[in-house]
């Protein structure tokens, strides 16, 4: 079968690879949509967490052999430890991720554990299904922030995670949402999706700020623009440097929360939400064009904000 393979630093290639053979407790998923994540773009440029050769792809949906339409939760946890027992399977010390530690969905087919499947509701298109995983990240971040209806919300970064944070906050009753991004094209998309303001940087004072970039400068900005007693939720992974003044954090009694992935309930909520969103910022490309679009995005192309790969032609 055809698959997009991470073969060397900075390089992905369309290759013929062996058919996946489901093991005990696994099922075969015929991939319909698989999203290119910013973490994959970074990971191909800077191998370490992801090691070539690897078929990536952890944001995906498709159908099983019997025709059941599913989206896959790619977080594989032990299910036995103290953290799993508390519901924190996303922070399980032994967690693995499909497309990182096992072959992923930049392929025609992928074998996954049966318990990772979430059945899709009727009428939900493949584009929306392909956005469930990033949307689940945003749902989890909103929950960590306390789901504060009526809040003034700032979002740093108008990529897929930033835009889904904005959309989840709007669904949750945020009073005002402002988005910051260096790209004028992405700021325009944020405005079209309902942001009350969009500029190169945040300029106001906010109750909640989502940092979907994760650079030292955005860490600093998230705290500088946060009201005393407010909460900054960091989702981005661009830089491991903290980059903020700890004394300012203490004197303002501000909070910083790390947000990684999602729990099962977040994933289910995302499935319910995505069907009602404007997803005009998402574009689907045939898997055969995967290397070209992946490389363009990795090298700084700003659009599409979200690219999905599909083994067949473009689809709704």
Short mmCIF file of C-alpha atoms in Angstrom, two decimals:
data_model
loop_
_atom_site.label_atom_id
_atom_site.label_comp_id
_atom_site.label_asym_id
_atom_site.label_seq_id
_atom_site.Cartn_x
_atom_site.Cartn_y
_atom_site.Cartn_z
CA UNK A 1 0.00 0.00 0.00
CA UNK A 2 1.02 3.63 -0.34
CA UNK A 3 2.21 5.61 2.68
CA UNK A 4 3.93 8.91 3.37
CA UNK A 5 7.12 7.97 5.22
CA UNK A 6 9.41 10.15 7.33
CA UNK A 7 12.72 8.83 5.98
CA UNK A 8 15.38 11.31 7.15
CA UNK A 9 15.69 14.72 8.81
CA UNK A 10 13.68 17.19 6.72
CA UNK A 11 12.42 14.50 4.35
CA UNK A 12 9.11 12.70 3.79
CA UNK A 13 8.52 10.43 0.81
CA UNK A 14 5.59 8.57 -0.74
CA UNK A 15 6.52 4.90 -0.66
CA UNK A 16 5.10 1.42 -1.02
CA UNK A 17 5.05 -0.22 2.41
CA UNK A 18 3.80 -3.61 3.64
CA UNK A 19 0.12 -3.98 4.43
CA UNK A 20 -0.60 -3.67 8.18
CA UNK A 21 -1.62 -6.92 9.84
CA UNK A 22 -3.90 -6.42 12.87
CA UNK A 23 -2.67 -8.17 15.99
CA UNK A 24 -4.75 -9.44 18.91
CA UNK A 25 -7.31 -6.81 19.91
CA UNK A 26 -6.61 -4.69 16.84
CA UNK A 27 -8.72 -3.70 13.84
CA UNK A 28 -7.89 -2.38 10.41
CA UNK A 29 -8.93 1.20 9.64
CA UNK A 30 -9.19 2.32 6.01
CA UNK A 31 -8.06 5.94 6.28
CA UNK A 32 -10.36 8.64 4.88
CA UNK A 33 -8.72 11.73 6.39
CA UNK A 34 -5.49 12.26 8.30
CA UNK A 35 -4.40 15.70 9.47
CA UNK A 36 -0.88 17.10 9.26
CA UNK A 37 0.00 18.37 12.74
CA UNK A 38 2.44 21.16 13.56
CA UNK A 39 4.23 18.78 15.91
CA UNK A 40 4.95 16.53 12.92
CA UNK A 41 6.33 19.42 10.88
CA UNK A 42 8.64 20.28 13.78
CA UNK A 43 9.47 16.63 14.39
CA UNK A 44 10.63 16.02 10.82
CA UNK A 45 12.89 19.06 10.96
CA UNK A 46 14.22 18.09 14.40
CA UNK A 47 14.08 14.29 14.86
CA UNK A 48 14.17 12.96 18.39
CA UNK A 49 10.68 12.31 19.65
CA UNK A 50 9.88 10.90 16.20
CA UNK A 51 12.52 8.61 14.72
CA UNK A 52 12.73 7.72 11.00
CA UNK A 53 11.73 5.62 9.20
CA UNK A 54 8.20 6.27 10.42
CA UNK A 55 4.71 6.53 9.00
CA UNK A 56 3.31 9.44 11.00
CA UNK A 57 -0.31 10.58 11.29
CA UNK A 58 -2.15 10.67 14.62
CA UNK A 59 -5.18 12.81 13.67
CA UNK A 60 -7.37 10.52 11.60
CA UNK A 61 -10.69 9.02 10.72
CA UNK A 62 -11.86 6.28 8.39
CA UNK A 63 -13.91 3.11 8.30
CA UNK A 64 -13.43 -0.45 9.45
CA UNK A 65 -13.81 -3.55 7.27
CA UNK A 66 -17.51 -3.75 8.12
CA UNK A 67 -18.08 -0.14 7.02
CA UNK A 68 -18.34 1.46 10.46
CA UNK A 69 -17.22 5.09 10.25
CA UNK A 70 -14.81 5.92 13.07
CA UNK A 71 -12.38 8.48 14.41
CA UNK A 72 -9.37 7.19 16.33
CA UNK A 73 -8.11 8.38 19.71
CA UNK A 74 -4.35 7.92 19.19
CA UNK A 75 -3.31 8.01 22.86
CA UNK A 76 -2.26 4.54 24.02
CA UNK A 77 -2.00 4.32 27.81
CA UNK A 78 -1.35 1.41 30.12
CA UNK A 79 -4.79 1.54 31.77
CA UNK A 80 -3.35 0.18 35.01
CA UNK A 81 -1.34 2.94 36.71
CA UNK A 82 -2.39 5.51 39.29
CA UNK A 83 -2.75 8.23 36.66
CA UNK A 84 -4.95 6.11 34.41
CA UNK A 85 -7.09 5.24 37.42
CA UNK A 86 -7.57 8.97 38.06
CA UNK A 87 -8.70 9.52 34.47
CA UNK A 88 -5.39 11.00 33.32
CA UNK A 89 -4.63 8.53 30.56
CA UNK A 90 -3.20 11.40 28.51
CA UNK A 91 -0.40 11.79 31.08
CA UNK A 92 0.18 8.09 31.70
CA UNK A 93 3.88 7.55 32.32
CA UNK A 94 3.88 4.69 29.81
CA UNK A 95 1.76 6.38 27.16
CA UNK A 96 2.48 5.89 23.50
CA UNK A 97 0.95 7.61 20.50
CA UNK A 98 -0.15 6.14 17.20
CA UNK A 99 1.93 7.78 14.49
CA UNK A 100 4.80 8.41 16.90
CA UNK A 101 5.57 5.11 18.57
CA UNK A 102 3.57 2.89 16.22
CA UNK A 103 2.76 3.28 12.49
CA UNK A 104 0.24 6.01 11.85
CA UNK A 105 -2.34 7.10 9.32
CA UNK A 106 -0.40 8.82 6.56
CA UNK A 107 -1.25 5.64 4.71
CA UNK A 108 -4.10 3.87 3.02
CA UNK A 109 -4.69 1.61 6.00
CA UNK A 110 -3.54 1.35 9.61
CA UNK A 111 -3.99 -1.28 12.33
CA UNK A 112 -5.06 0.15 15.71
CA UNK A 113 -6.33 -1.21 19.03
CA UNK A 114 -10.10 -1.68 18.93
CA UNK A 115 -10.55 0.38 22.09
CA UNK A 116 -9.20 3.50 20.34
CA UNK A 117 -12.19 3.67 17.98
CA UNK A 118 -14.97 6.23 18.45
CA UNK A 119 -17.98 5.74 16.18
CA UNK A 120 -18.91 8.82 14.17
CA UNK A 121 -22.46 10.15 14.14
CA UNK A 122 -24.35 9.94 10.88
CA UNK A 123 -23.96 12.94 8.62
CA UNK A 124 -20.57 14.05 9.96
CA UNK A 125 -18.30 14.56 6.95
CA UNK A 126 -14.71 13.40 6.71
CA UNK A 127 -13.35 16.94 6.92
CA UNK A 128 -15.02 17.45 10.30
CA UNK A 129 -13.95 13.96 11.40
CA UNK A 130 -10.35 14.81 10.53
CA UNK A 131 -10.48 17.81 12.87
CA UNK A 132 -11.75 15.92 15.93
CA UNK A 133 -8.29 15.26 17.38
CA UNK A 134 -7.05 18.89 17.40
CA UNK A 135 -10.50 19.97 18.58
CA UNK A 136 -10.20 17.56 21.52
CA UNK A 137 -6.99 19.35 22.53
CA UNK A 138 -8.91 22.62 22.62
CA UNK A 139 -11.80 21.11 24.58
CA UNK A 140 -9.33 19.82 27.17
CA UNK A 141 -7.59 23.20 27.45
CA UNK A 142 -10.94 24.98 27.90
CA UNK A 143 -11.85 22.55 30.67
CA UNK A 144 -8.51 23.10 32.40
CA UNK A 145 -9.15 26.86 32.30
CA UNK A 146 -12.42 26.23 34.14
CA UNK A 147 -14.72 26.61 31.10
CA UNK A 148 -15.24 30.25 32.14
CA UNK A 149 -18.36 31.53 30.37
CA UNK A 150 -18.26 35.31 30.11
CA UNK A 151 -14.45 35.42 30.08
CA UNK A 152 -12.23 37.69 28.03
CA UNK A 153 -10.12 35.22 26.07
CA UNK A 154 -6.83 35.71 24.25
CA UNK A 155 -5.44 33.14 21.82
CA UNK A 156 -1.83 33.24 20.67
CA UNK A 157 -1.39 31.45 17.36
CA UNK A 158 -4.00 31.00 14.64
CA UNK A 159 -3.00 27.57 13.50
CA UNK A 160 -5.36 24.63 13.88
CA UNK A 161 -4.97 24.43 17.67
CA UNK A 162 -5.39 28.17 18.15
CA UNK A 163 -8.46 28.32 15.92
CA UNK A 164 -10.07 25.34 17.63
CA UNK A 165 -9.36 26.96 21.02
CA UNK A 166 -11.14 30.04 19.73
CA UNK A 167 -14.11 28.01 18.46
CA UNK A 168 -14.41 26.02 21.68
CA UNK A 169 -14.26 29.21 23.75
CA UNK A 170 -17.00 30.73 21.58
CA UNK A 171 -19.12 27.60 22.06
CA UNK A 172 -18.47 27.88 25.80
CA UNK A 173 -19.83 31.41 26.06
CA UNK A 174 -16.68 33.54 26.13
CA UNK A 175 -17.60 37.23 26.20
CA UNK A 176 -14.77 38.40 23.93
CA UNK A 177 -12.08 36.54 21.99
CA UNK A 178 -8.95 38.13 20.54
CA UNK A 179 -6.42 36.23 18.44
CA UNK A 180 -2.76 37.00 17.75
CA UNK A 181 -0.73 35.66 14.84
CA UNK A 182 2.12 37.00 12.70
CA UNK A 183 0.38 35.87 9.49
CA UNK A 184 -2.11 38.35 8.05
CA UNK A 185 -3.83 35.49 6.21
CA UNK A 186 -4.37 33.58 9.43
CA UNK A 187 -5.58 36.69 11.24
CA UNK A 188 -8.14 37.18 8.49
CA UNK A 189 -9.34 33.59 8.91
CA UNK A 190 -9.67 34.09 12.68
CA UNK A 191 -11.78 37.19 12.06
CA UNK A 192 -13.97 35.32 9.58
CA UNK A 193 -14.53 32.61 12.18
CA UNK A 194 -15.75 35.14 14.72
CA UNK A 195 -12.76 36.58 16.58
CA UNK A 196 -13.64 39.97 18.00
CA UNK A 197 -10.15 41.21 17.13
CA UNK A 198 -7.06 39.76 15.45
CA UNK A 199 -3.62 41.32 15.33
CA UNK A 200 0.09 40.48 15.36
CA UNK A 201 0.12 40.44 19.19
CA UNK A 202 -2.35 40.51 22.03
CA UNK A 203 -2.87 44.02 23.30
CA UNK A 204 -5.53 43.85 25.99
CA UNK A 205 -5.96 42.24 29.38
CA UNK A 206 -7.56 38.82 29.52
CA UNK A 207 -9.06 36.40 31.99
CA UNK A 208 -7.76 33.39 30.04
CA UNK A 209 -5.02 33.12 27.45
CA UNK A 210 -4.30 30.05 25.33
CA UNK A 211 -0.75 29.87 24.01
CA UNK A 212 -0.95 27.59 20.98
CA UNK A 213 2.61 28.43 19.88
CA UNK A 214 4.80 27.65 22.86
CA UNK A 215 7.81 29.88 22.16
CA UNK A 216 9.64 31.78 24.89
CA UNK A 217 8.24 35.07 23.54
CA UNK A 218 4.65 33.79 23.52
CA UNK A 219 5.03 32.40 27.03
CA UNK A 220 6.10 35.87 28.13
CA UNK A 221 3.24 37.54 26.25
CA UNK A 222 0.66 35.16 27.71
CA UNK A 223 1.59 36.27 31.23
CA UNK A 224 2.11 39.95 30.44
CA UNK A 225 -1.43 40.25 29.05
CA UNK A 226 -3.10 38.16 31.73
CA UNK A 227 -5.10 39.92 34.43
CA UNK A 228 -4.12 39.34 38.06
CA UNK A 229 -5.58 36.01 39.10
CA UNK A 230 -6.04 34.89 35.50
CA UNK A 231 -4.94 31.64 33.91
CA UNK A 232 -2.66 30.98 30.95
CA UNK A 233 -3.00 27.57 29.34
CA UNK A 234 0.04 26.48 27.36
CA UNK A 235 -0.60 24.00 24.55
CA UNK A 236 2.22 24.87 22.12
CA UNK A 237 5.50 22.97 22.00
CA UNK A 238 7.70 25.21 19.85
CA UNK A 239 10.34 25.86 22.51
CA UNK A 240 11.21 24.31 25.86
CA UNK A 241 12.36 27.69 27.23
CA UNK A 242 9.95 29.18 29.79
CA UNK A 243 10.78 32.80 28.97
CA UNK A 244 8.77 34.56 31.70
CA UNK A 245 9.36 36.56 34.87
CA UNK A 246 8.50 34.33 37.83
CA UNK A 247 8.24 37.31 40.20
CA UNK A 248 5.57 38.83 37.93
CA UNK A 249 3.72 35.52 38.08
CA UNK A 250 3.80 35.51 41.87
CA UNK A 251 2.88 39.15 42.43
CA UNK A 252 -0.09 38.89 40.09
CA UNK A 253 -1.16 35.51 41.48
CA UNK A 254 -1.38 34.31 37.93
CA UNK A 255 -1.56 30.66 36.96
CA UNK A 256 0.10 28.73 34.16
CA UNK A 257 -1.28 25.32 33.24
CA UNK A 258 0.24 22.89 30.80
CA UNK A 259 -2.29 21.16 28.57
CA UNK A 260 -1.38 17.92 26.80
CA UNK A 261 -3.78 16.10 24.50
CA UNK A 262 -7.14 15.17 26.04
CA UNK A 263 -9.15 12.68 28.02
CA UNK A 264 -11.86 10.44 26.62
CA UNK A 265 -14.66 12.82 27.56
CA UNK A 266 -12.89 15.68 25.75
CA UNK A 267 -12.65 13.54 22.63
CA UNK A 268 -16.37 12.73 22.77
CA UNK A 269 -17.23 16.42 23.22
CA UNK A 270 -15.09 17.31 20.20
CA UNK A 271 -17.03 14.83 18.06
CA UNK A 272 -20.24 16.64 19.06
CA UNK A 273 -18.83 20.11 18.36
CA UNK A 274 -17.01 19.89 15.03
CA UNK A 275 -20.06 19.26 12.88
CA UNK A 276 -21.36 22.76 13.62
CA UNK A 277 -18.13 24.64 12.81
CA UNK A 278 -17.09 26.60 9.75
CA UNK A 279 -14.19 24.49 8.44
CA UNK A 280 -13.44 26.50 5.31
CA UNK A 281 -9.85 26.83 6.61
CA UNK A 282 -9.31 23.07 6.23
CA UNK A 283 -8.26 21.62 2.88
CA UNK A 284 -7.94 17.99 1.81
CA UNK A 285 -5.19 16.72 -0.49
CA UNK A 286 -4.71 13.27 -2.01
CA UNK A 287 -2.12 11.18 -0.19
CA UNK A 288 -0.11 11.17 -3.42
CA UNK A 289 0.46 14.92 -2.94
CA UNK A 290 1.39 14.46 0.71
CA UNK A 291 5.14 14.94 0.40
CA UNK A 292 4.69 18.19 -1.53
CA UNK A 293 2.18 19.78 0.85
CA UNK A 294 3.98 18.52 3.98
CA UNK A 295 7.29 19.97 2.79
CA UNK A 296 5.70 23.31 1.86
CA UNK A 297 4.10 23.64 5.29
CA UNK A 298 7.32 22.57 7.01
CA UNK A 299 9.20 25.29 5.13
CA UNK A 300 6.89 28.05 6.30
CA UNK A 301 3.89 28.15 3.98
CA UNK A 302 1.03 29.69 5.97
CA UNK A 303 -1.92 28.17 4.11
CA UNK A 304 -3.84 26.02 4.28
CA UNK A 305 -4.08 26.41 8.03
CA UNK A 306 -4.97 22.73 8.21
CA UNK A 307 -4.16 20.12 5.59
CA UNK A 308 -5.78 16.71 5.59
CA UNK A 309 -4.42 13.82 3.54
CA UNK A 310 -6.74 11.27 1.97
CA UNK A 311 -5.86 8.16 -0.04
CA UNK A 312 -8.59 9.06 -2.54
CA UNK A 313 -9.51 12.39 -4.12
CA UNK A 314 -10.51 15.57 -2.32
CA UNK A 315 -13.75 15.15 -0.43
CA UNK A 316 -16.18 17.19 1.69
#
